[in-house]
């Protein structure tokens, strides 16, 4: 028996990266799934690969009428909607310093990452409230949890997603509709392809990816980068009846990054002190 037997789900941005893994795991767990993105060719191909329980519809989550059409399509195709996974997002231009950022992509990032999540949540919830059950899972990011360097518009939009998700859980609780968010950590996808650059050969790109991974792993409690499926398993749990009493939560799937740096001050102090004493021949 699958964790999601009999459920119908929508996964926005479900044609690659984390979204594609969510669609795959949901189908394996018995759900029927509609995946949506702006790239129809890629979407149709993935839906065909995943089998008859998966359909594709082209939809831009920043356009409310297209999100409405997506929910209507799902209700027609599969006769219901139990889980809305608002996963689609864009990172925006990577500006190291805010003073250099002209905010040219502000509208786009906020419209997709925040307004898109709000459209998806509201339109799905209008159906779910009537059936008095449903699960909404919104993809946030550790960038919302931990203030940090660069991507300030992305961080702000994702922080908005988290407050929105918690607030919506309070609003929708009386209808039996649950709302939770996931904060992925460093998951290698197109979204986080620090090792890629158009001028690099495949070999150079692999080398740079190795350097990047080393930096990620040094600071992270669990010494590996996550996989899209690591995130998908948590999405499946939150969408399933096993999470029937879980709402208004933000769950990090991040190898422990938000628990704290592996290079925290106490560790560095302890190691520096031990080295100093050893050099003096003490202890
Ligand atoms: N990969 C990571 O390290 C990481 C870390 C933290 C959070 N996240 C979040 O996880 C989610 C998935 O990220 P990913 O790495 O798989 O990204 P990705 O770029 O690999 O995939 C994003 C998907 O969203 C779709 N999409 C983008 N704009 C859209 C729009 N306007 N309408 C419909 N679809 C649209 C794309 O076509 C693609 O299918 C995002 O919300 C992202 O912010 C990812």
PDB file of C-alpha atoms and ligand atoms in Angstrom:
ATOM      1  CA  UNK A   1       0.000   0.000   0.000  1.00  0.00           C
ATOM      2  CA  UNK A   2       1.291   3.457  -0.884  1.00  0.00           C
ATOM      3  CA  UNK A   3       1.469   6.378   1.512  1.00  0.00           C
ATOM      4  CA  UNK A   4      -0.666   8.437  -0.906  1.00  0.00           C
ATOM      5  CA  UNK A   5      -3.055   5.809  -2.289  1.00  0.00           C
ATOM      6  CA  UNK A   6      -6.205   7.440  -3.661  1.00  0.00           C
ATOM      7  CA  UNK A   7      -4.873  10.995  -3.348  1.00  0.00           C
ATOM      8  CA  UNK A   8      -4.785  13.550  -6.147  1.00  0.00           C
ATOM      9  CA  UNK A   9      -1.982  16.113  -6.109  1.00  0.00           C
ATOM     10  CA  UNK A  10      -0.753  19.093  -8.092  1.00  0.00           C
ATOM     11  CA  UNK A  11       2.982  19.834  -8.198  1.00  0.00           C
ATOM     12  CA  UNK A  12       3.876  23.226  -9.650  1.00  0.00           C
ATOM     13  CA  UNK A  13       7.315  23.419 -11.218  1.00  0.00           C
ATOM     14  CA  UNK A  14       7.056  19.636 -11.315  1.00  0.00           C
ATOM     15  CA  UNK A  15       9.062  19.047 -14.449  1.00  0.00           C
ATOM     16  CA  UNK A  16      12.613  19.218 -13.101  1.00  0.00           C
ATOM     17  CA  UNK A  17      14.691  19.341  -9.937  1.00  0.00           C
ATOM     18  CA  UNK A  18      12.852  18.949  -6.640  1.00  0.00           C
ATOM     19  CA  UNK A  19       9.405  19.226  -8.257  1.00  0.00           C
ATOM     20  CA  UNK A  20      10.100  16.316 -10.610  1.00  0.00           C
ATOM     21  CA  UNK A  21      11.269  14.200  -7.657  1.00  0.00           C
ATOM     22  CA  UNK A  22       8.091  15.082  -5.750  1.00  0.00           C
ATOM     23  CA  UNK A  23       5.967  14.020  -8.749  1.00  0.00           C
ATOM     24  CA  UNK A  24       7.938  10.764  -9.024  1.00  0.00           C
ATOM     25  CA  UNK A  25       7.699   9.885  -5.319  1.00  0.00           C
ATOM     26  CA  UNK A  26       4.000  10.807  -5.167  1.00  0.00           C
ATOM     27  CA  UNK A  27       3.278   8.528  -8.146  1.00  0.00           C
ATOM     28  CA  UNK A  28       5.295   5.711  -6.533  1.00  0.00           C
ATOM     29  CA  UNK A  29       3.258   6.202  -3.353  1.00  0.00           C
ATOM     30  CA  UNK A  30      -0.035   5.756  -5.192  1.00  0.00           C
ATOM     31  CA  UNK A  31      -1.099   9.347  -5.930  1.00  0.00           C
ATOM     32  CA  UNK A  32      -2.395  10.669  -9.226  1.00  0.00           C
ATOM     33  CA  UNK A  33      -0.461  13.799 -10.033  1.00  0.00           C
ATOM     34  CA  UNK A  34      -0.749  16.819 -12.311  1.00  0.00           C
ATOM     35  CA  UNK A  35       2.574  18.510 -12.911  1.00  0.00           C
ATOM     36  CA  UNK A  36       2.722  22.072 -14.190  1.00  0.00           C
ATOM     37  CA  UNK A  37       5.456  24.317 -15.488  1.00  0.00           C
ATOM     38  CA  UNK A  38       6.087  26.695 -18.350  1.00  0.00           C
ATOM     39  CA  UNK A  39       8.106  24.199 -20.405  1.00  0.00           C
ATOM     40  CA  UNK A  40       5.515  21.996 -22.136  1.00  0.00           C
ATOM     41  CA  UNK A  41       7.958  19.779 -24.025  1.00  0.00           C
ATOM     42  CA  UNK A  42       9.844  18.803 -20.873  1.00  0.00           C
ATOM     43  CA  UNK A  43       6.578  18.409 -18.928  1.00  0.00           C
ATOM     44  CA  UNK A  44       4.877  16.171 -21.475  1.00  0.00           C
ATOM     45  CA  UNK A  45       8.007  14.006 -21.669  1.00  0.00           C
ATOM     46  CA  UNK A  46       8.207  13.571 -17.885  1.00  0.00           C
ATOM     47  CA  UNK A  47       4.482  12.809 -17.597  1.00  0.00           C
ATOM     48  CA  UNK A  48       4.859  10.107 -20.257  1.00  0.00           C
ATOM     49  CA  UNK A  49       7.850   8.610 -18.419  1.00  0.00           C
ATOM     50  CA  UNK A  50       6.023   8.544 -15.088  1.00  0.00           C
ATOM     51  CA  UNK A  51       2.977   6.733 -16.528  1.00  0.00           C
ATOM     52  CA  UNK A  52      -0.786   7.088 -16.674  1.00  0.00           C
ATOM     53  CA  UNK A  53      -1.174   8.422 -13.115  1.00  0.00           C
ATOM     54  CA  UNK A  54       0.668  11.598 -14.108  1.00  0.00           C
ATOM     55  CA  UNK A  55      -0.587  14.380 -16.389  1.00  0.00           C
ATOM     56  CA  UNK A  56       1.062  17.622 -17.470  1.00  0.00           C
ATOM     57  CA  UNK A  57      -0.500  21.043 -17.928  1.00  0.00           C
ATOM     58  CA  UNK A  58       1.372  24.167 -18.966  1.00  0.00           C
ATOM     59  CA  UNK A  59       0.795  26.869 -16.355  1.00  0.00           C
ATOM     60  CA  UNK A  60       2.620  29.958 -15.164  1.00  0.00           C
ATOM     61  CA  UNK A  61       2.009  30.227 -11.416  1.00  0.00           C
ATOM     62  CA  UNK A  62       2.388  34.007 -11.548  1.00  0.00           C
ATOM     63  CA  UNK A  63      -0.776  34.159 -13.671  1.00  0.00           C
ATOM     64  CA  UNK A  64      -3.816  33.593 -11.517  1.00  0.00           C
ATOM     65  CA  UNK A  65      -6.069  32.505 -14.397  1.00  0.00           C
ATOM     66  CA  UNK A  66      -3.545  29.808 -15.352  1.00  0.00           C
ATOM     67  CA  UNK A  67      -3.470  28.492 -11.772  1.00  0.00           C
ATOM     68  CA  UNK A  68      -7.280  28.416 -11.781  1.00  0.00           C
ATOM     69  CA  UNK A  69      -7.154  26.480 -15.078  1.00  0.00           C
ATOM     70  CA  UNK A  70      -4.660  24.059 -13.500  1.00  0.00           C
ATOM     71  CA  UNK A  71      -6.946  23.285 -10.565  1.00  0.00           C
ATOM     72  CA  UNK A  72      -9.985  22.970 -12.880  1.00  0.00           C
ATOM     73  CA  UNK A  73      -8.015  20.615 -15.172  1.00  0.00           C
ATOM     74  CA  UNK A  74      -7.054  18.446 -12.191  1.00  0.00           C
ATOM     75  CA  UNK A  75     -10.633  18.220 -10.934  1.00  0.00           C
ATOM     76  CA  UNK A  76     -11.809  17.220 -14.412  1.00  0.00           C
ATOM     77  CA  UNK A  77      -9.006  14.721 -15.098  1.00  0.00           C
ATOM     78  CA  UNK A  78      -8.869  13.035 -11.704  1.00  0.00           C
ATOM     79  CA  UNK A  79     -12.123  14.051  -9.986  1.00  0.00           C
ATOM     80  CA  UNK A  80     -10.599  15.686  -6.904  1.00  0.00           C
ATOM     81  CA  UNK A  81      -7.678  17.505  -5.319  1.00  0.00           C
ATOM     82  CA  UNK A  82      -6.132  16.457  -2.007  1.00  0.00           C
ATOM     83  CA  UNK A  83      -2.650  17.979  -2.063  1.00  0.00           C
ATOM     84  CA  UNK A  84      -1.336  21.212  -3.553  1.00  0.00           C
ATOM     85  CA  UNK A  85       2.439  21.388  -3.712  1.00  0.00           C
ATOM     86  CA  UNK A  86       3.485  24.953  -4.489  1.00  0.00           C
ATOM     87  CA  UNK A  87       7.051  24.254  -5.568  1.00  0.00           C
ATOM     88  CA  UNK A  88       7.697  26.500  -8.602  1.00  0.00           C
ATOM     89  CA  UNK A  89      10.161  29.295  -7.979  1.00  0.00           C
ATOM     90  CA  UNK A  90      12.970  31.257  -9.546  1.00  0.00           C
ATOM     91  CA  UNK A  91      16.144  32.439  -7.867  1.00  0.00           C
ATOM     92  CA  UNK A  92      16.601  35.751  -9.653  1.00  0.00           C
ATOM     93  CA  UNK A  93      19.934  37.347 -10.448  1.00  0.00           C
ATOM     94  CA  UNK A  94      22.720  36.487  -8.030  1.00  0.00           C
ATOM     95  CA  UNK A  95      23.938  39.800  -6.612  1.00  0.00           C
ATOM     96  CA  UNK A  96      26.613  39.472  -3.988  1.00  0.00           C
ATOM     97  CA  UNK A  97      25.968  42.894  -2.545  1.00  0.00           C
ATOM     98  CA  UNK A  98      22.678  44.693  -2.206  1.00  0.00           C
ATOM     99  CA  UNK A  99      24.272  48.018  -3.211  1.00  0.00           C
ATOM    100  CA  UNK A 100      24.921  46.546  -6.686  1.00  0.00           C
ATOM    101  CA  UNK A 101      21.381  45.208  -7.088  1.00  0.00           C
ATOM    102  CA  UNK A 102      19.089  47.371  -9.247  1.00  0.00           C
ATOM    103  CA  UNK A 103      16.114  45.176  -8.251  1.00  0.00           C
ATOM    104  CA  UNK A 104      15.303  44.653 -11.950  1.00  0.00           C
ATOM    105  CA  UNK A 105      13.937  41.156 -11.214  1.00  0.00           C
ATOM    106  CA  UNK A 106      12.041  42.091  -8.048  1.00  0.00           C
ATOM    107  CA  UNK A 107       8.549  41.873  -9.600  1.00  0.00           C
ATOM    108  CA  UNK A 108       9.306  38.584 -11.326  1.00  0.00           C
ATOM    109  CA  UNK A 109      10.766  36.893  -8.240  1.00  0.00           C
ATOM    110  CA  UNK A 110       7.985  38.067  -5.952  1.00  0.00           C
ATOM    111  CA  UNK A 111       5.238  37.281  -8.480  1.00  0.00           C
ATOM    112  CA  UNK A 112       6.427  33.709  -9.000  1.00  0.00           C
ATOM    113  CA  UNK A 113       7.795  32.843  -5.546  1.00  0.00           C
ATOM    114  CA  UNK A 114       5.268  34.569  -3.297  1.00  0.00           C
ATOM    115  CA  UNK A 115       2.178  35.566  -5.313  1.00  0.00           C
ATOM    116  CA  UNK A 116       2.368  32.210  -7.146  1.00  0.00           C
ATOM    117  CA  UNK A 117       2.249  30.342  -3.837  1.00  0.00           C
ATOM    118  CA  UNK A 118      -0.664  32.503  -2.679  1.00  0.00           C
ATOM    119  CA  UNK A 119      -2.672  31.937  -5.884  1.00  0.00           C
ATOM    120  CA  UNK A 120      -2.050  28.185  -5.725  1.00  0.00           C
ATOM    121  CA  UNK A 121      -2.931  27.975  -2.047  1.00  0.00           C
ATOM    122  CA  UNK A 122      -6.127  30.003  -2.329  1.00  0.00           C
ATOM    123  CA  UNK A 123      -7.516  28.372  -5.456  1.00  0.00           C
ATOM    124  CA  UNK A 124      -6.765  24.866  -4.152  1.00  0.00           C
ATOM    125  CA  UNK A 125      -8.079  25.734  -0.685  1.00  0.00           C
ATOM    126  CA  UNK A 126     -11.424  26.892  -2.077  1.00  0.00           C
ATOM    127  CA  UNK A 127     -11.962  23.336  -3.314  1.00  0.00           C
ATOM    128  CA  UNK A 128     -10.416  21.679  -0.231  1.00  0.00           C
ATOM    129  CA  UNK A 129     -12.496  23.730   2.220  1.00  0.00           C
ATOM    130  CA  UNK A 130     -15.676  22.437   0.566  1.00  0.00           C
ATOM    131  CA  UNK A 131     -14.516  18.819   0.886  1.00  0.00           C
ATOM    132  CA  UNK A 132     -13.265  19.618   4.410  1.00  0.00           C
ATOM    133  CA  UNK A 133      -9.851  18.061   3.872  1.00  0.00           C
ATOM    134  CA  UNK A 134      -6.643  18.743   2.035  1.00  0.00           C
ATOM    135  CA  UNK A 135      -2.952  19.461   2.417  1.00  0.00           C
ATOM    136  CA  UNK A 136      -1.013  22.417   1.062  1.00  0.00           C
ATOM    137  CA  UNK A 137       2.793  22.164   1.029  1.00  0.00           C
ATOM    138  CA  UNK A 138       4.768  25.268   0.115  1.00  0.00           C
ATOM    139  CA  UNK A 139       8.446  25.167  -0.827  1.00  0.00           C
ATOM    140  CA  UNK A 140      10.413  27.742   1.105  1.00  0.00           C
ATOM    141  CA  UNK A 141      14.201  27.674   1.586  1.00  0.00           C
ATOM    142  CA  UNK A 142      16.852  27.780   4.274  1.00  0.00           C
ATOM    143  CA  UNK A 143      17.486  31.216   2.722  1.00  0.00           C
ATOM    144  CA  UNK A 144      14.337  32.312   4.565  1.00  0.00           C
ATOM    145  CA  UNK A 145      15.432  30.808   7.873  1.00  0.00           C
ATOM    146  CA  UNK A 146      18.992  32.066   7.963  1.00  0.00           C
ATOM    147  CA  UNK A 147      19.690  35.646   6.915  1.00  0.00           C
ATOM    148  CA  UNK A 148      22.742  35.629   4.694  1.00  0.00           C
ATOM    149  CA  UNK A 149      24.772  36.760   1.761  1.00  0.00           C
ATOM    150  CA  UNK A 150      23.189  37.654  -1.618  1.00  0.00           C
ATOM    151  CA  UNK A 151      19.787  36.838  -3.172  1.00  0.00           C
ATOM    152  CA  UNK A 152      17.972  39.317  -0.952  1.00  0.00           C
ATOM    153  CA  UNK A 153      14.768  39.431  -3.018  1.00  0.00           C
ATOM    154  CA  UNK A 154      14.617  35.631  -3.059  1.00  0.00           C
ATOM    155  CA  UNK A 155      15.185  35.528   0.706  1.00  0.00           C
ATOM    156  CA  UNK A 156      12.480  38.125   1.323  1.00  0.00           C
ATOM    157  CA  UNK A 157       9.971  36.297  -0.900  1.00  0.00           C
ATOM    158  CA  UNK A 158      10.698  32.949   0.812  1.00  0.00           C
ATOM    159  CA  UNK A 159      10.372  34.541   4.265  1.00  0.00           C
ATOM    160  CA  UNK A 160       6.980  35.737   3.033  1.00  0.00           C
ATOM    161  CA  UNK A 161       6.096  32.175   2.032  1.00  0.00           C
ATOM    162  CA  UNK A 162       6.837  30.969   5.576  1.00  0.00           C
ATOM    163  CA  UNK A 163       4.743  33.581   7.384  1.00  0.00           C
ATOM    164  CA  UNK A 164       1.973  33.116   4.809  1.00  0.00           C
ATOM    165  CA  UNK A 165       2.005  29.322   5.305  1.00  0.00           C
ATOM    166  CA  UNK A 166       1.768  29.551   9.083  1.00  0.00           C
ATOM    167  CA  UNK A 167      -0.945  32.222   8.918  1.00  0.00           C
ATOM    168  CA  UNK A 168      -2.921  30.239   6.353  1.00  0.00           C
ATOM    169  CA  UNK A 169      -2.753  27.138   8.562  1.00  0.00           C
ATOM    170  CA  UNK A 170      -4.506  29.149  11.272  1.00  0.00           C
ATOM    171  CA  UNK A 171      -7.100  30.433   8.809  1.00  0.00           C
ATOM    172  CA  UNK A 172      -7.877  27.052   7.226  1.00  0.00           C
ATOM    173  CA  UNK A 173      -7.671  24.777  10.270  1.00  0.00           C
ATOM    174  CA  UNK A 174     -11.410  24.864  10.906  1.00  0.00           C
ATOM    175  CA  UNK A 175     -11.996  23.439   7.405  1.00  0.00           C
ATOM    176  CA  UNK A 176      -9.662  20.499   7.997  1.00  0.00           C
ATOM    177  CA  UNK A 177      -7.141  21.889   5.519  1.00  0.00           C
ATOM    178  CA  UNK A 178      -3.488  21.654   6.612  1.00  0.00           C
ATOM    179  CA  UNK A 179      -0.730  23.991   5.464  1.00  0.00           C
ATOM    180  CA  UNK A 180       2.993  23.374   5.949  1.00  0.00           C
ATOM    181  CA  UNK A 181       6.225  24.533   4.371  1.00  0.00           C
ATOM    182  CA  UNK A 182       9.544  22.847   3.606  1.00  0.00           C
ATOM    183  CA  UNK A 183      12.943  24.510   3.682  1.00  0.00           C
ATOM    184  CA  UNK A 184      15.288  22.590   1.387  1.00  0.00           C
ATOM    185  CA  UNK A 185      18.985  23.038   2.069  1.00  0.00           C
ATOM    186  CA  UNK A 186      21.672  22.667  -0.573  1.00  0.00           C
ATOM    187  CA  UNK A 187      20.126  20.413  -3.195  1.00  0.00           C
ATOM    188  CA  UNK A 188      21.978  20.177  -6.526  1.00  0.00           C
ATOM    189  CA  UNK A 189      19.493  21.256  -9.218  1.00  0.00           C
ATOM    190  CA  UNK A 190      19.548  23.915 -11.912  1.00  0.00           C
ATOM    191  CA  UNK A 191      18.473  26.371  -9.199  1.00  0.00           C
ATOM    192  CA  UNK A 192      21.709  25.877  -7.291  1.00  0.00           C
ATOM    193  CA  UNK A 193      24.197  25.072 -10.025  1.00  0.00           C
ATOM    194  CA  UNK A 194      27.152  26.986  -8.616  1.00  0.00           C
ATOM    195  CA  UNK A 195      29.521  24.718 -10.497  1.00  0.00           C
ATOM    196  CA  UNK A 196      28.195  25.735 -13.893  1.00  0.00           C
ATOM    197  CA  UNK A 197      29.305  28.529 -16.194  1.00  0.00           C
ATOM    198  CA  UNK A 198      28.829  28.747 -19.981  1.00  0.00           C
ATOM    199  CA  UNK A 199      32.590  29.125 -20.523  1.00  0.00           C
ATOM    200  CA  UNK A 200      33.543  25.954 -18.580  1.00  0.00           C
ATOM    201  CA  UNK A 201      34.150  22.520 -20.088  1.00  0.00           C
ATOM    202  CA  UNK A 202      32.352  19.563 -18.504  1.00  0.00           C
ATOM    203  CA  UNK A 203      35.583  18.606 -16.748  1.00  0.00           C
ATOM    204  CA  UNK A 204      36.111  22.101 -15.336  1.00  0.00           C
ATOM    205  CA  UNK A 205      32.492  22.269 -14.260  1.00  0.00           C
ATOM    206  CA  UNK A 206      32.885  18.945 -12.398  1.00  0.00           C
ATOM    207  CA  UNK A 207      36.036  20.286 -10.726  1.00  0.00           C
ATOM    208  CA  UNK A 208      34.315  23.510  -9.638  1.00  0.00           C
ATOM    209  CA  UNK A 209      31.307  21.505  -8.404  1.00  0.00           C
ATOM    210  CA  UNK A 210      33.742  19.461  -6.274  1.00  0.00           C
ATOM    211  CA  UNK A 211      35.143  22.648  -4.725  1.00  0.00           C
ATOM    212  CA  UNK A 212      31.619  23.953  -4.070  1.00  0.00           C
ATOM    213  CA  UNK A 213      30.508  20.648  -2.516  1.00  0.00           C
ATOM    214  CA  UNK A 214      33.532  20.669  -0.230  1.00  0.00           C
ATOM    215  CA  UNK A 215      32.570  24.106   1.070  1.00  0.00           C
ATOM    216  CA  UNK A 216      28.959  23.028   1.618  1.00  0.00           C
ATOM    217  CA  UNK A 217      29.978  19.846   3.387  1.00  0.00           C
ATOM    218  CA  UNK A 218      32.568  21.472   5.652  1.00  0.00           C
ATOM    219  CA  UNK A 219      29.980  23.649   7.319  1.00  0.00           C
ATOM    220  CA  UNK A 220      27.104  21.156   7.297  1.00  0.00           C
ATOM    221  CA  UNK A 221      26.452  18.582  10.057  1.00  0.00           C
ATOM    222  CA  UNK A 222      25.576  15.794   7.562  1.00  0.00           C
ATOM    223  CA  UNK A 223      28.502  15.559   5.156  1.00  0.00           C
ATOM    224  CA  UNK A 224      26.734  15.300   1.826  1.00  0.00           C
ATOM    225  CA  UNK A 225      24.556  17.462  -0.352  1.00  0.00           C
ATOM    226  CA  UNK A 226      20.884  16.597  -0.307  1.00  0.00           C
ATOM    227  CA  UNK A 227      19.015  15.029  -3.190  1.00  0.00           C
ATOM    228  CA  UNK A 228      15.687  16.113  -4.659  1.00  0.00           C
ATOM    229  CA  UNK A 229      14.208  12.872  -3.318  1.00  0.00           C
ATOM    230  CA  UNK A 230      15.239  13.783   0.248  1.00  0.00           C
ATOM    231  CA  UNK A 231      12.881  16.743  -0.084  1.00  0.00           C
ATOM    232  CA  UNK A 232      10.214  14.737  -1.909  1.00  0.00           C
ATOM    233  CA  UNK A 233       9.919  12.198   0.961  1.00  0.00           C
ATOM    234  CA  UNK A 234       9.089  15.010   3.389  1.00  0.00           C
ATOM    235  CA  UNK A 235       6.548  16.464   0.944  1.00  0.00           C
ATOM    236  CA  UNK A 236       4.946  13.005   0.669  1.00  0.00           C
ATOM    237  CA  UNK A 237       4.720  12.701   4.457  1.00  0.00           C
ATOM    238  CA  UNK A 238       3.164  16.171   4.797  1.00  0.00           C
ATOM    239  CA  UNK A 239       0.630  15.404   2.050  1.00  0.00           C
ATOM    240  CA  UNK A 240      -0.280  12.035   3.582  1.00  0.00           C
ATOM    241  CA  UNK A 241      -2.757  11.157   6.326  1.00  0.00           C
ATOM    242  CA  UNK A 242       0.219  10.269   8.539  1.00  0.00           C
ATOM    243  CA  UNK A 243       0.655  14.030   8.960  1.00  0.00           C
ATOM    244  CA  UNK A 244      -3.043  14.467   9.817  1.00  0.00           C
ATOM    245  CA  UNK A 245      -2.195  16.429  12.994  1.00  0.00           C
ATOM    246  CA  UNK A 246       0.649  18.500  11.523  1.00  0.00           C
ATOM    247  CA  UNK A 247      -0.154  22.010  10.343  1.00  0.00           C
ATOM    248  CA  UNK A 248       1.455  25.448  10.408  1.00  0.00           C
ATOM    249  CA  UNK A 249       4.967  23.970  10.478  1.00  0.00           C
ATOM    250  CA  UNK A 250       8.123  24.730   8.550  1.00  0.00           C
ATOM    251  CA  UNK A 251      10.357  21.679   8.212  1.00  0.00           C
ATOM    252  CA  UNK A 252      13.970  22.020   7.116  1.00  0.00           C
ATOM    253  CA  UNK A 253      15.382  19.235   4.929  1.00  0.00           C
ATOM    254  CA  UNK A 254      18.902  20.569   4.972  1.00  0.00           C
ATOM    255  CA  UNK A 255      21.439  18.122   6.408  1.00  0.00           C
ATOM    256  CA  UNK A 256      21.329  20.105   9.639  1.00  0.00           C
ATOM    257  CA  UNK A 257      22.454  23.472   8.238  1.00  0.00           C
ATOM    258  CA  UNK A 258      19.845  25.454  10.140  1.00  0.00           C
ATOM    259  CA  UNK A 259      20.719  23.589  13.348  1.00  0.00           C
ATOM    260  CA  UNK A 260      23.974  25.514  13.315  1.00  0.00           C
ATOM    261  CA  UNK A 261      27.339  25.638  11.649  1.00  0.00           C
ATOM    262  CA  UNK A 262      29.660  22.673  12.118  1.00  0.00           C
ATOM    263  CA  UNK A 263      32.346  25.347  12.602  1.00  0.00           C
ATOM    264  CA  UNK A 264      30.621  26.988  15.529  1.00  0.00           C
ATOM    265  CA  UNK A 265      32.650  29.170  17.857  1.00  0.00           C
ATOM    266  CA  UNK A 266      32.806  26.645  20.698  1.00  0.00           C
ATOM    267  CA  UNK A 267      34.364  24.033  18.464  1.00  0.00           C
ATOM    268  CA  UNK A 268      36.896  26.466  17.039  1.00  0.00           C
ATOM    269  CA  UNK A 269      37.722  27.756  20.539  1.00  0.00           C
ATOM    270  CA  UNK A 270      38.100  24.248  21.965  1.00  0.00           C
ATOM    271  CA  UNK A 271      40.359  23.175  19.100  1.00  0.00           C
ATOM    272  CA  UNK A 272      42.458  26.380  19.241  1.00  0.00           C
ATOM    273  CA  UNK A 273      42.879  26.017  23.014  1.00  0.00           C
ATOM    274  CA  UNK A 274      43.921  22.360  22.710  1.00  0.00           C
ATOM    275  CA  UNK A 275      46.483  23.258  19.983  1.00  0.00           C
ATOM    276  CA  UNK A 276      47.908  26.111  22.064  1.00  0.00           C
ATOM    277  CA  UNK A 277      48.306  23.944  25.160  1.00  0.00           C
ATOM    278  CA  UNK A 278      49.808  21.088  23.132  1.00  0.00           C
ATOM    279  CA  UNK A 279      52.402  23.441  21.586  1.00  0.00           C
ATOM    280  CA  UNK A 280      53.431  24.414  25.107  1.00  0.00           C
ATOM    281  CA  UNK A 281      53.619  20.752  26.066  1.00  0.00           C
ATOM    282  CA  UNK A 282      50.782  21.142  28.566  1.00  0.00           C
ATOM    283  CA  UNK A 283      47.995  18.494  28.759  1.00  0.00           C
TER     284      UNK A 283
HETATM  285  N1  LIG B   1      17.748  23.412  -5.080  1.00  0.00           N
HETATM  286  C1  LIG B   1      17.971  23.982  -3.914  1.00  0.00           C
HETATM  287  O1  LIG B   1      19.097  23.940  -3.381  1.00  0.00           O
HETATM  288  C2  LIG B   1      16.862  24.692  -3.186  1.00  0.00           C
HETATM  289  C3  LIG B   1      17.155  25.216  -1.913  1.00  0.00           C
HETATM  290  C4  LIG B   1      16.158  25.863  -1.206  1.00  0.00           C
HETATM  291  C5  LIG B   1      14.871  25.977  -1.756  1.00  0.00           C
HETATM  292  N2  LIG B   1      14.603  25.462  -2.977  1.00  0.00           N
HETATM  293  C6  LIG B   1      13.227  25.626  -3.489  1.00  0.00           C
HETATM  294  O2  LIG B   1      12.739  24.375  -3.926  1.00  0.00           O
HETATM  295  C7  LIG B   1      11.865  24.569  -5.047  1.00  0.00           C
HETATM  296  C8  LIG B   1      12.353  23.778  -6.243  1.00  0.00           C
HETATM  297  O3  LIG B   1      13.674  24.214  -6.573  1.00  0.00           O
HETATM  298  P1  LIG B   1      14.571  23.489  -7.678  1.00  0.00           P
HETATM  299  O4  LIG B   1      15.970  23.595  -7.208  1.00  0.00           O
HETATM  300  O5  LIG B   1      14.018  22.152  -8.020  1.00  0.00           O
HETATM  301  O6  LIG B   1      14.364  24.511  -8.895  1.00  0.00           O
HETATM  302  P2  LIG B   1      14.534  24.287 -10.467  1.00  0.00           P
HETATM  303  O7  LIG B   1      14.926  25.595 -11.038  1.00  0.00           O
HETATM  304  O8  LIG B   1      15.374  23.098 -10.752  1.00  0.00           O
HETATM  305  O9  LIG B   1      13.029  23.960 -10.899  1.00  0.00           O
HETATM  306  C9  LIG B   1      12.034  24.926 -10.765  1.00  0.00           C
HETATM  307  C10 LIG B   1      10.793  24.496 -11.509  1.00  0.00           C
HETATM  308  O10 LIG B   1       9.835  25.562 -11.420  1.00  0.00           O
HETATM  309  C11 LIG B   1       9.354  25.866 -12.722  1.00  0.00           C
HETATM  310  N3  LIG B   1       8.938  27.264 -12.776  1.00  0.00           N
HETATM  311  C12 LIG B   1       9.708  28.382 -12.629  1.00  0.00           C
HETATM  312  N4  LIG B   1       8.948  29.480 -12.763  1.00  0.00           N
HETATM  313  C13 LIG B   1       7.667  29.039 -12.974  1.00  0.00           C
HETATM  314  C14 LIG B   1       6.430  29.692 -13.187  1.00  0.00           C
HETATM  315  N5  LIG B   1       6.333  31.025 -13.227  1.00  0.00           N
HETATM  316  N6  LIG B   1       5.326  28.932 -13.354  1.00  0.00           N
HETATM  317  C15 LIG B   1       5.416  27.587 -13.344  1.00  0.00           C
HETATM  318  N7  LIG B   1       6.545  26.915 -13.166  1.00  0.00           N
HETATM  319  C16 LIG B   1       7.665  27.637 -12.993  1.00  0.00           C
HETATM  320  C17 LIG B   1      10.518  25.543 -13.645  1.00  0.00           C
HETATM  321  O11 LIG B   1      10.067  25.347 -14.965  1.00  0.00           O
HETATM  322  C18 LIG B   1      11.036  24.263 -13.002  1.00  0.00           C
HETATM  323  O12 LIG B   1      10.235  23.162 -13.417  1.00  0.00           O
HETATM  324  C19 LIG B   1      11.830  26.076  -5.286  1.00  0.00           C
HETATM  325  O13 LIG B   1      10.736  26.632  -4.599  1.00  0.00           O
HETATM  326  C20 LIG B   1      13.147  26.557  -4.683  1.00  0.00           C
HETATM  327  O14 LIG B   1      13.112  27.919  -4.313  1.00  0.00           O
HETATM  328  C21 LIG B   1      15.575  24.828  -3.722  1.00  0.00           C
END
